[in-house]
Coordinates of C-alpha atoms in Angstrom, one line a residue:
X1 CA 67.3 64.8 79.5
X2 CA 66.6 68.2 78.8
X3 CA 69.7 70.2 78.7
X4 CA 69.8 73.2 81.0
X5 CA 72.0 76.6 80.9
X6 CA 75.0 75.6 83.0
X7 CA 78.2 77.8 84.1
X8 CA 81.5 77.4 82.8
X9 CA 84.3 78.2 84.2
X10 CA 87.8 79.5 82.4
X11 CA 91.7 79.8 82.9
X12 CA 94.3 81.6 81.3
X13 CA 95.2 81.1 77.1
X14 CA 98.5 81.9 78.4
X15 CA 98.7 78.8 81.2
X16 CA 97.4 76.6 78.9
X17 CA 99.4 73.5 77.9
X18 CA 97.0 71.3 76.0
X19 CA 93.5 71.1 74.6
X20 CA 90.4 69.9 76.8
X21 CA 87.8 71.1 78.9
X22 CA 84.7 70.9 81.0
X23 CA 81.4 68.4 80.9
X24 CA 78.0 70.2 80.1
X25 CA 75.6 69.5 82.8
X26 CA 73.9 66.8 82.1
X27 CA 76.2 64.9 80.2
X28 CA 77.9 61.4 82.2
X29 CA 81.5 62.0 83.3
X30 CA 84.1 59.8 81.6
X31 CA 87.3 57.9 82.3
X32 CA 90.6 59.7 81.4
X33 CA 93.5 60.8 82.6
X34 CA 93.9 60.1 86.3
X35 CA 91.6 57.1 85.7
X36 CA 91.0 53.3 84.5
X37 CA 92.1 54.2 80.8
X38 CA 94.6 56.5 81.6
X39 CA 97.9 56.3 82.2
X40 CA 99.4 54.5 85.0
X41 CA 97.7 54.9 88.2
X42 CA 99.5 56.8 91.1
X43 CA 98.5 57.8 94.3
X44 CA 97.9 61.6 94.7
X45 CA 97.9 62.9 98.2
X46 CA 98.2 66.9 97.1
X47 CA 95.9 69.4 98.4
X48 CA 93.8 71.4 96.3
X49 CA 92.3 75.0 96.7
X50 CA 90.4 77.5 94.7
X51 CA 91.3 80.6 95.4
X52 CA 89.6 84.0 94.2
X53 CA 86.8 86.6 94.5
X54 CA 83.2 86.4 95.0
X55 CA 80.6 89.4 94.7
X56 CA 78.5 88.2 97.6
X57 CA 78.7 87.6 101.2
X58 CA 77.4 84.0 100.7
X59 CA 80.0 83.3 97.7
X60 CA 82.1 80.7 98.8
X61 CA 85.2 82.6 97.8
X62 CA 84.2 85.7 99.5
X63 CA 85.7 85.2 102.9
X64 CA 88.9 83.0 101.3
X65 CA 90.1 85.4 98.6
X66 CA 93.4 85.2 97.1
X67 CA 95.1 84.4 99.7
X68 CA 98.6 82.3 98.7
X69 CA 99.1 80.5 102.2
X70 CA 97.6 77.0 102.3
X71 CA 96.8 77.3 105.7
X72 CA 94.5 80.4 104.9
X73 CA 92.0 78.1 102.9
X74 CA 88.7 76.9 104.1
X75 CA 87.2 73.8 104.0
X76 CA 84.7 75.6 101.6
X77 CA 87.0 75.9 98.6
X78 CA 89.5 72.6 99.7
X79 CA 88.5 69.7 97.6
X80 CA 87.9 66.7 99.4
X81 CA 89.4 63.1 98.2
X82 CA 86.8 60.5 98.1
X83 CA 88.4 57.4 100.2
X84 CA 85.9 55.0 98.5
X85 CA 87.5 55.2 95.1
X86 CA 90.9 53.0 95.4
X87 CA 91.8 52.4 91.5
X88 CA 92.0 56.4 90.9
X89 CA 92.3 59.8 92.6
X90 CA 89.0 61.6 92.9
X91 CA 88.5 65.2 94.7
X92 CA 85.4 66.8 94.7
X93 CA 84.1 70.0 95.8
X94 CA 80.7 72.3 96.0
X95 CA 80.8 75.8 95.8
X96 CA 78.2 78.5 95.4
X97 CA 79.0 81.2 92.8
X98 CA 77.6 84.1 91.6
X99 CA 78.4 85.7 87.9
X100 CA 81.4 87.5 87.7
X101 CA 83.1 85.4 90.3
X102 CA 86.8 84.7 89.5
X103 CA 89.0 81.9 90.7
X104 CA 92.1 79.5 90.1
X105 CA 92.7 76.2 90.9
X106 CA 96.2 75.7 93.1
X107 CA 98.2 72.9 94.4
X108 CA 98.4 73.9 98.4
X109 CA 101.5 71.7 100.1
X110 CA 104.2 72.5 96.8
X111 CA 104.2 75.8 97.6
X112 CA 100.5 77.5 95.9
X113 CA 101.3 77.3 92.5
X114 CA 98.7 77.8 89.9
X115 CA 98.9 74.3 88.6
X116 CA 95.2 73.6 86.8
X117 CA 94.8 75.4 83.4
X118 CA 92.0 75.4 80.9
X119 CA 93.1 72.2 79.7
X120 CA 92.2 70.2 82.3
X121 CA 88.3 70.7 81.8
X122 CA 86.7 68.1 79.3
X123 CA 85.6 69.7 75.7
X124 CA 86.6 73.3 76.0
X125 CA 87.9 74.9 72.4
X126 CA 89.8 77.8 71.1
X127 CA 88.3 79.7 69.0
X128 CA 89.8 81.7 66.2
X129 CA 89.9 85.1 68.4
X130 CA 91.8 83.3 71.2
X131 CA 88.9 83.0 73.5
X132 CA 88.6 79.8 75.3
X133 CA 84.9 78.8 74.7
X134 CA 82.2 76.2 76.2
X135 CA 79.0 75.8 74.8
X136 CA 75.9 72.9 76.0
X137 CA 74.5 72.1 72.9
X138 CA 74.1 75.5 70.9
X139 CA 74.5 77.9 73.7
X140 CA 77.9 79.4 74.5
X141 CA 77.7 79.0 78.3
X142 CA 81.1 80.6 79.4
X143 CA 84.6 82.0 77.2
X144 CA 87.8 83.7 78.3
X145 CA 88.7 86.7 76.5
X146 CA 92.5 87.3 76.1
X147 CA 91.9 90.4 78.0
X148 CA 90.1 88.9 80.8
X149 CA 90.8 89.6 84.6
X150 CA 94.1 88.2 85.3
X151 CA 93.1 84.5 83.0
X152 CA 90.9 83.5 86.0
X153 CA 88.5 81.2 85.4
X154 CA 85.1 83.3 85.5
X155 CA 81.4 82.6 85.7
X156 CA 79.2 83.9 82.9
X157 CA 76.0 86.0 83.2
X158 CA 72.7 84.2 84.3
X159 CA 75.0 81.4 85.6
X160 CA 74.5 81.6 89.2
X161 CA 74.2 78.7 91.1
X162 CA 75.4 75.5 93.4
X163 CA 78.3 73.9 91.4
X164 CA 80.2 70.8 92.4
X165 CA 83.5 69.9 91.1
X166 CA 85.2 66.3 90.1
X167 CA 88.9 66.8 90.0
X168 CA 90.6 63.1 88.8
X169 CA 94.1 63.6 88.6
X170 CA 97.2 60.9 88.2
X171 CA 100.9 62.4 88.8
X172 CA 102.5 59.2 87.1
X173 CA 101.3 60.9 83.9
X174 CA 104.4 62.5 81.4
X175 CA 102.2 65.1 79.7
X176 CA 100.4 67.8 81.8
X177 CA 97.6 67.6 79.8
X178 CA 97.2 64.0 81.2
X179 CA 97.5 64.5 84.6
X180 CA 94.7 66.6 85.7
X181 CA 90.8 66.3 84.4
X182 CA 88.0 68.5 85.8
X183 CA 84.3 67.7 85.2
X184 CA 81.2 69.6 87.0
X185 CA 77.6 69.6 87.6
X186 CA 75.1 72.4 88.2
X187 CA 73.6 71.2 91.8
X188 CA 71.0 74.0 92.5
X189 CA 70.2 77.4 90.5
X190 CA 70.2 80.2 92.8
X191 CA 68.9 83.9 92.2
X192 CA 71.0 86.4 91.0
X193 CA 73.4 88.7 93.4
X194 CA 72.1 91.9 93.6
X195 CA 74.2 94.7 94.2
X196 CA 72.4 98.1 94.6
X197 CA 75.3 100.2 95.0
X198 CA 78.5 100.4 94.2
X199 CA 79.7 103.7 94.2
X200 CA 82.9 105.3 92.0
X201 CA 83.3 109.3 91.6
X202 CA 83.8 110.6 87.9
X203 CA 85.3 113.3 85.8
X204 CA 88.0 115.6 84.8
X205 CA 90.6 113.8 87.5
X206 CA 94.5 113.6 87.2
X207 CA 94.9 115.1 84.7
X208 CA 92.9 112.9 81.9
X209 CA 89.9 114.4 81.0
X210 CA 86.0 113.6 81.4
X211 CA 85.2 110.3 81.6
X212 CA 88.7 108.9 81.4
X213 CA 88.7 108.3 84.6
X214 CA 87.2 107.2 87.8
X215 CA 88.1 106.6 91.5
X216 CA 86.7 104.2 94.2
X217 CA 85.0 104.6 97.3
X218 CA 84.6 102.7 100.4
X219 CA 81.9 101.5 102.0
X220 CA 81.3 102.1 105.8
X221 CA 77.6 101.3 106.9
X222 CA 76.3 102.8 103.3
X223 CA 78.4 106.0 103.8
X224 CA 80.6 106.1 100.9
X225 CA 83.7 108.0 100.6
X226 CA 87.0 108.9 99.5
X227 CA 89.6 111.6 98.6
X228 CA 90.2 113.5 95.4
X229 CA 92.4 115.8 94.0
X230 CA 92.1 118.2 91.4
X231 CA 95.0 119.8 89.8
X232 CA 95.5 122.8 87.5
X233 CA 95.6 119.9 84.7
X234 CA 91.8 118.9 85.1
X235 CA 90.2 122.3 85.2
X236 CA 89.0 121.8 81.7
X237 CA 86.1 123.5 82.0
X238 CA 84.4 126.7 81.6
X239 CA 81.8 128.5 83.6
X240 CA 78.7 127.2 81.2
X241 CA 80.1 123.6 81.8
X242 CA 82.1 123.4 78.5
X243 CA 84.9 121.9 77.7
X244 CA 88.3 123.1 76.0
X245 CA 88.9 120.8 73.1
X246 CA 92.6 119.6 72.2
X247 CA 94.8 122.4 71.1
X248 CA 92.7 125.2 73.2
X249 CA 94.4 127.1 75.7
X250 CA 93.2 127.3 79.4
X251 CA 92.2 130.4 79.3
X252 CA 88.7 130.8 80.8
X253 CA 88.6 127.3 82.3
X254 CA 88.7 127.3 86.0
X255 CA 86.3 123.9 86.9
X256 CA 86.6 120.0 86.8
X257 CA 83.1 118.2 86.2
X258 CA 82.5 115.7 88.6
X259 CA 80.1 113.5 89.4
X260 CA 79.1 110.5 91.7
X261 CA 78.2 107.2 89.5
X262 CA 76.4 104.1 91.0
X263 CA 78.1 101.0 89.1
X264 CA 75.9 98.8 90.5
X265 CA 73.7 96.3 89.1
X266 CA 70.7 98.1 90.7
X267 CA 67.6 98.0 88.7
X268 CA 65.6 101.0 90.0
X269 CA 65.7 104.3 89.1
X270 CA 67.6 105.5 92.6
X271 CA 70.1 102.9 92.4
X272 CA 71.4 103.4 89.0
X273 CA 71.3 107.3 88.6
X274 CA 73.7 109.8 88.4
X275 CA 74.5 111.8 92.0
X276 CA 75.6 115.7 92.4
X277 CA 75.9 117.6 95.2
X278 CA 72.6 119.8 95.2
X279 CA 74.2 122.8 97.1
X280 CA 77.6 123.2 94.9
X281 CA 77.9 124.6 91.5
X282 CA 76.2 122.3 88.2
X283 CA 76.5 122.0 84.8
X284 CA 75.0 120.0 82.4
X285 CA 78.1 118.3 80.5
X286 CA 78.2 115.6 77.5
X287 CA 79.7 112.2 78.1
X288 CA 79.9 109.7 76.1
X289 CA 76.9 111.5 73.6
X290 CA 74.2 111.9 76.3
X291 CA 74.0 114.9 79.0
X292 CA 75.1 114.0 82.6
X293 CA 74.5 116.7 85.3
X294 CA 77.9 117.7 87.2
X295 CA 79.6 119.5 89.8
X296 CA 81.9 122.1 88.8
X297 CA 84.7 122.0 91.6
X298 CA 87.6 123.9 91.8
X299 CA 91.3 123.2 92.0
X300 CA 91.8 121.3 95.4
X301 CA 91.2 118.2 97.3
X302 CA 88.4 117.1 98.4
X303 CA 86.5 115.0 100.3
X304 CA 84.0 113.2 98.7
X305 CA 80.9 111.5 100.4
X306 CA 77.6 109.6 99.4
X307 CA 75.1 108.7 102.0
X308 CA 73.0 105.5 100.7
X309 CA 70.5 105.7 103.4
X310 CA 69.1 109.3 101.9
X311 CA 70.8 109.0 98.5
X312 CA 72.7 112.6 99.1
X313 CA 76.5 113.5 97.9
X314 CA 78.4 116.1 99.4
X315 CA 81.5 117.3 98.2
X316 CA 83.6 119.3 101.2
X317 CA 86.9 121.3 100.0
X318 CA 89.4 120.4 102.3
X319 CA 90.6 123.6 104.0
X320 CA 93.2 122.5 106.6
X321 CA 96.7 124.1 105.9
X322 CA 98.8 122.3 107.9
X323 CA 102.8 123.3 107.8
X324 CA 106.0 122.7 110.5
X325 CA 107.7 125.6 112.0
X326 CA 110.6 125.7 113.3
X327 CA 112.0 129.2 114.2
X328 CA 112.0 130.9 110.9
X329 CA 111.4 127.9 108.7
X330 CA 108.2 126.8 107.5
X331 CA 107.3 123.7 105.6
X332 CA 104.0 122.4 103.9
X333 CA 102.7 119.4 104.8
X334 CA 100.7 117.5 102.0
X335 CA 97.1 116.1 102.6
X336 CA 96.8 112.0 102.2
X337 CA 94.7 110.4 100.8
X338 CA 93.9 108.0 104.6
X339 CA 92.9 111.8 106.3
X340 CA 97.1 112.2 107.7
X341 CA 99.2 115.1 106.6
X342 CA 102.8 114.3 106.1
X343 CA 105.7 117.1 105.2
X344 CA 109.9 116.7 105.0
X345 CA 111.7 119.1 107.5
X346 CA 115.6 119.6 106.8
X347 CA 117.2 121.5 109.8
X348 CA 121.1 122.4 109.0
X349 CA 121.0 122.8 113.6
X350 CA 118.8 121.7 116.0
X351 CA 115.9 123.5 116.9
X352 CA 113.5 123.9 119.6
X353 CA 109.8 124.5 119.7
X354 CA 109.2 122.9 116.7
X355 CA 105.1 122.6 116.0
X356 CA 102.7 122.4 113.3
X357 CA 100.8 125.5 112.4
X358 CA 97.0 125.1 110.7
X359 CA 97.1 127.9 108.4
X360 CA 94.0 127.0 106.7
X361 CA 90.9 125.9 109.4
X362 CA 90.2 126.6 112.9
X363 CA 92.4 123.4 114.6
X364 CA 95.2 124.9 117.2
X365 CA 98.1 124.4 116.9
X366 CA 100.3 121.0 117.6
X367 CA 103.3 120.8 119.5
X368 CA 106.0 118.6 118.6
X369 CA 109.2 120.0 120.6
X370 CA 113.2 119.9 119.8
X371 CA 114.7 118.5 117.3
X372 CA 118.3 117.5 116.5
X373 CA 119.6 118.8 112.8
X374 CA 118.8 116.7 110.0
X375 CA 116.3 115.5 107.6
X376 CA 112.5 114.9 109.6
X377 CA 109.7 113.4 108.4
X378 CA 106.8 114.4 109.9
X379 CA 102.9 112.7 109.6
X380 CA 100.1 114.6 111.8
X381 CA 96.4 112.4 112.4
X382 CA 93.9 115.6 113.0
X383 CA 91.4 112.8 113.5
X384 CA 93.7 111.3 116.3
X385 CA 95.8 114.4 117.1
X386 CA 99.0 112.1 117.1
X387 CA 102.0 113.5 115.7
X388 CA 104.8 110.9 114.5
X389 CA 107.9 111.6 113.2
X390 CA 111.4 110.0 112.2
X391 CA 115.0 110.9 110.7
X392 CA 115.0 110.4 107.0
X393 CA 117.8 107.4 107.0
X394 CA 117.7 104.7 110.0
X395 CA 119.0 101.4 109.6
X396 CA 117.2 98.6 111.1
X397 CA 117.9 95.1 111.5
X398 CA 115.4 92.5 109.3
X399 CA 115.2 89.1 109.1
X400 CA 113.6 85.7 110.5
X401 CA 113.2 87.5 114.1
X402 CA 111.6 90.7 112.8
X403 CA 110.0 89.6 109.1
X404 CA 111.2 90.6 106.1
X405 CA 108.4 93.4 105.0
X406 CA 108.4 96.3 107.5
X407 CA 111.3 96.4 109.9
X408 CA 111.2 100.1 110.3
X409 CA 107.9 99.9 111.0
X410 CA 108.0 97.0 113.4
X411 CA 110.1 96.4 116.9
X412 CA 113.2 95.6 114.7
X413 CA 116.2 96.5 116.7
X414 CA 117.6 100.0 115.4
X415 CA 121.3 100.7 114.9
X416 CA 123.0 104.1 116.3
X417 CA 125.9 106.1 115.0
X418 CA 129.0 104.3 116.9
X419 CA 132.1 106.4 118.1
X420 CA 133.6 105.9 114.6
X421 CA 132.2 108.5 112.2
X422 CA 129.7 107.2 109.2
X423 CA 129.9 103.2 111.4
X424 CA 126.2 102.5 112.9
X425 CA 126.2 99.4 115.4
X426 CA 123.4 96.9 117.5
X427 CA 124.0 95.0 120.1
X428 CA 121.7 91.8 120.1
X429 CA 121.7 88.9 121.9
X430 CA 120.3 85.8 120.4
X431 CA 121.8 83.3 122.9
X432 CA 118.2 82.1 123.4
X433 CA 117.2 80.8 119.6
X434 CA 117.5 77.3 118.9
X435 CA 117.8 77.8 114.9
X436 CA 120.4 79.6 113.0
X437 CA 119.4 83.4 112.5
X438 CA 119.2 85.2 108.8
X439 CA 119.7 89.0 109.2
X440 CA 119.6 92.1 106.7
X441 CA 120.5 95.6 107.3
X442 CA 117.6 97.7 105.9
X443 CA 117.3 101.7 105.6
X444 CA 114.3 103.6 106.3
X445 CA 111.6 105.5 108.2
X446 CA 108.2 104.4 109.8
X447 CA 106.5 106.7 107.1
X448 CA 107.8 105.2 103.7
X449 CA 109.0 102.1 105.3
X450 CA 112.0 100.1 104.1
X451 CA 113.3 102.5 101.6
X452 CA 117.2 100.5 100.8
X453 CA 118.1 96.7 101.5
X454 CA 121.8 95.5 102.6
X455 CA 122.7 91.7 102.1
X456 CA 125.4 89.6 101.8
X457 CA 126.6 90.6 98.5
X458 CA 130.6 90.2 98.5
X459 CA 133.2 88.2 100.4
X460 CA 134.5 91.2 101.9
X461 CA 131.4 91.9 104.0
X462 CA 132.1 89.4 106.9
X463 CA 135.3 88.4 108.8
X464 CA 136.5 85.1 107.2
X465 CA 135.0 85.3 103.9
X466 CA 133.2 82.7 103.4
X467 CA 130.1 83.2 102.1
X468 CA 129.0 79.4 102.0
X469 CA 128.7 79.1 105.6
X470 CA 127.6 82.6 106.6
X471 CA 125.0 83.8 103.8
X472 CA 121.7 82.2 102.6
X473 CA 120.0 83.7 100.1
X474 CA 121.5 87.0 100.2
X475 CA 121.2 87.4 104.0
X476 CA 123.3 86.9 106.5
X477 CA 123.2 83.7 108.4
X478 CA 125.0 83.3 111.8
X479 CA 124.4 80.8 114.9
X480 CA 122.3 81.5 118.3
X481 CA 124.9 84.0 120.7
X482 CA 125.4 87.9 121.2
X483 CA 126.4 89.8 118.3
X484 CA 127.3 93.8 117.4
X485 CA 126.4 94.1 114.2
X486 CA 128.1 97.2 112.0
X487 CA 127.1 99.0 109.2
X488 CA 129.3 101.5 107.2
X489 CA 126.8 104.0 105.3
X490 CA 129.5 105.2 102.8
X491 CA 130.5 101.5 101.8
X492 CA 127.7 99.7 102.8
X493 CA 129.2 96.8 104.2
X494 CA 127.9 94.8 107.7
X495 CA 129.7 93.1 109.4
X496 CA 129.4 91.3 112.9
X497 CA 131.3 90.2 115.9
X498 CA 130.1 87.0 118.2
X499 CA 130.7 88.8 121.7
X500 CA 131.7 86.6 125.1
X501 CA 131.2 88.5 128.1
X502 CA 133.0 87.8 131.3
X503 CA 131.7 85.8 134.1

């Protein structure tokens, strides 16, 4: 048979626990581990995923991702046991893949873990540079550079296609290397993914010089668009486009170059070139040996946008100056990079008429009202016109009612200052749940989130002391009923009180 280009897939040097590897196309799969001359036969009745990324829409890992919950898997990248094989555990599964897809193969029910490693594909080598490498015949159809993406197993260049996989595995065997073999086949070749555009600005950003680095954009019906900020640090430049070389001064550089780049695997002229802004300032400016045409932008942020449909950029300072007043204090707020503004406001006494003031564009102004003294943090939407704001410490409740992530955020029950100065208390009643109840005390706003956890660290922290029957895991653990729960914010210690009320 004529032997035919095939993919090959890789996993990480560093998960590797034996030698093996993968079939070449058109060569017959053979018994091994997991099979008639392997070790002992066992019945495997695991699940097993690929999880990863796929460049196109049609990629059978696009929608699926990397997503570690078994039950967030498709029956596109589950392997399917094949009930009409008795003496040995076969799986199989067909994928499409495009080059440059990545993926890993997990065990779903024991908890996602990364179980299959280079290893466990049939005649894969390491070659003196630490590079796993499969070749069919003479031609080196895949490897896995030490610095490759995260050790996923990636398809090579030119190896797009249909690919089904053969998974034989035997859990009776001792040695990992014996327990798992992958072989696969090239079913169909399909045409390669072509991406157009894929948009990232360049230039003197953050600080690191020309070409040094480089920011993202997003996508949103072919407008592209993002956020940057340029500090005192990037204006490198001169006003002929040049740049200070290490060991010069500042002096006369008041410009960042910057440029949108198509990263793309476009192959006409419009997809791949270089894009300015035609109506802001240009240079011509060397990067990497050849000239590149630039904008020259001053210190600022800006918001950054390329429109596919007529192949236009447009860089727009942003001019909005918002800041809180309150009587005769004034405080900046600082631009994000998701379009919000969001500023600290410590008042030693309350005060009233608070607002936000735009001192830099033609928005009015936004009312936010009184405030109590403290410390404020305050996020304004212009898009939205919504105003949010919170004291700088809250403590929240977290746990298995509330999850564990975002309780500020979230409907988590809050706790307030009690009668007894520095104690903060909740009232909940949990006479309802049928399960015991885990519980944290966490500290925080809904702008940063949870900013300090508080557990069940020390004996001391609940009544009897016994931190068997009343902590899991560093929470607390109590049974269904009404509680106040306490919280001392100088000693940090919680405690809790089952409450009976009276018929």
């Amino acid at each position: 048979m004529k032997s035919k280009k095939i993919v090959a897939l890789v996993l990480s040097a560093a998960m590797v626990v034996g030698a093996a590897s993968m079939f070449a196309a058109c060569k017959p799969e053979e018994d091994g581990p997991g099979g008639t001359t392997g070790p002992e036969f066992q019945v495997d009745n695991e699940v097993y995923h690929c999880a990863g990324s796929s460049k196109g829409p049609e990629g059978s890992l696009y929608e699926q991702g990397w997503n570690e919950k078994a039950e967030g898997a498709t029956e596109k990248v589950t392997f399917v046991k094949d009930a009409a094989v008795t003496n040995e555990n076969v799986f199989k599964l067909e994928m499409k893949l495009y080059a440059g897809d990545e993926f890993k193969i997990v065990k779903a029910t024991t908890g996602w873990t990364w179980e299959l490693t280079t290893a466990a594909f049939v005649d894969a080598q390491e070659d003196d540079t630490y590079n796993w490498v499969v070749k069919n015949d003479d031609d080196q159809i895949v490897f896995r550079s030490v610095s490759s993406s995260n050790s996923n197993i990636t398809l090579n260049e030119g190896m797009d296609g249909i690919y089904e996989f053969t998974l034989k595995t035997n859990p009776a065997a001792t040695e990992h290397a014996d327990q798992y073999k992958i072989s696969y086949k090239l079913v169909e070749k399909i045409d390669k993914l072509r991406i157009p555009y894929n948009m990232e600005v360049w230039g003197d950003l953050n600080g690191f010089g020309f070409g040094s680095n480089k920011i993202a954009m997003t996508n949103k019906d072919g407008i592209w668009s993002t956020v940057i900020d340029i500090t005192e640090k990037d204006l490198v430049r001169k006003e002929d486009g040049t740049k200070i070389t290490t060991g010069e001064e500042y002096t006369g550089t008041k410009y960042s170059a910057v440029y949108v780049s198509n990263v793309g695997d476009g192959e006409t002229d419009e997809d791949v070139k270089v894009f300015v802004d035609a109506n802001a300032k240009k240079a011509t400016v060397r990067v990497d040996g050849e000239d590149v045409e630039a904008n020259l932008l001053t210190a600022g942020k800006w918001n950054v946008t390329f429109d596919q449909n007529t192949k236009t950029v447009t860089f727009a300072e942003i001019k909005d100056d918002w800041n809180i007043v309150a009587g005769a204090k004034e405080v900046k707020l600082e631009a994000q990079t998701d379009g919000t503004w969001q500023g600290t406001l410590e008042l030693t006494e309350a005060a009233t008429g608070v607002k936000l003031v735009n001192k830099g564009g033609e928005d009015a102004d936004v009312t936010i009202g009184d405030l109590a003294a403290g410390t404020w943090l305050v996020q304004y939407n212009p898009e939205t016109g919504k105003v949010r704001y919170d004291t700088n410490h809250n403590f929240y409740l977290t746990g298995s009612l509330y999850g564990w992530g975002d309780g500020p955020k979230g409907d988590a029950p809050k706790l307030t200052e009690s009668e007894t100065e520095g104690i903060w208390e909740v009232i909940v009643d949990w006479s309802t749940e049928t399960d015991n109840i885990l519980f944290k005390v966490v500290e925080g706003n809904f702008i940063e989130g949870a900013t300090a956890w508080h557990g069940h660290w020390a004996e001391n922290q609940h009544p009897d002391g016994n931190m068997d029957d009343h902590s899991e895991g560093g929470n607390f653990k109590v049974a269904p009923g009404k509680y106040r729960i306490t919280f001392d914010a100088s000693t940090k210690k919680i405690g809790y009180e089952l409450i009976t009320d009276a018929e």
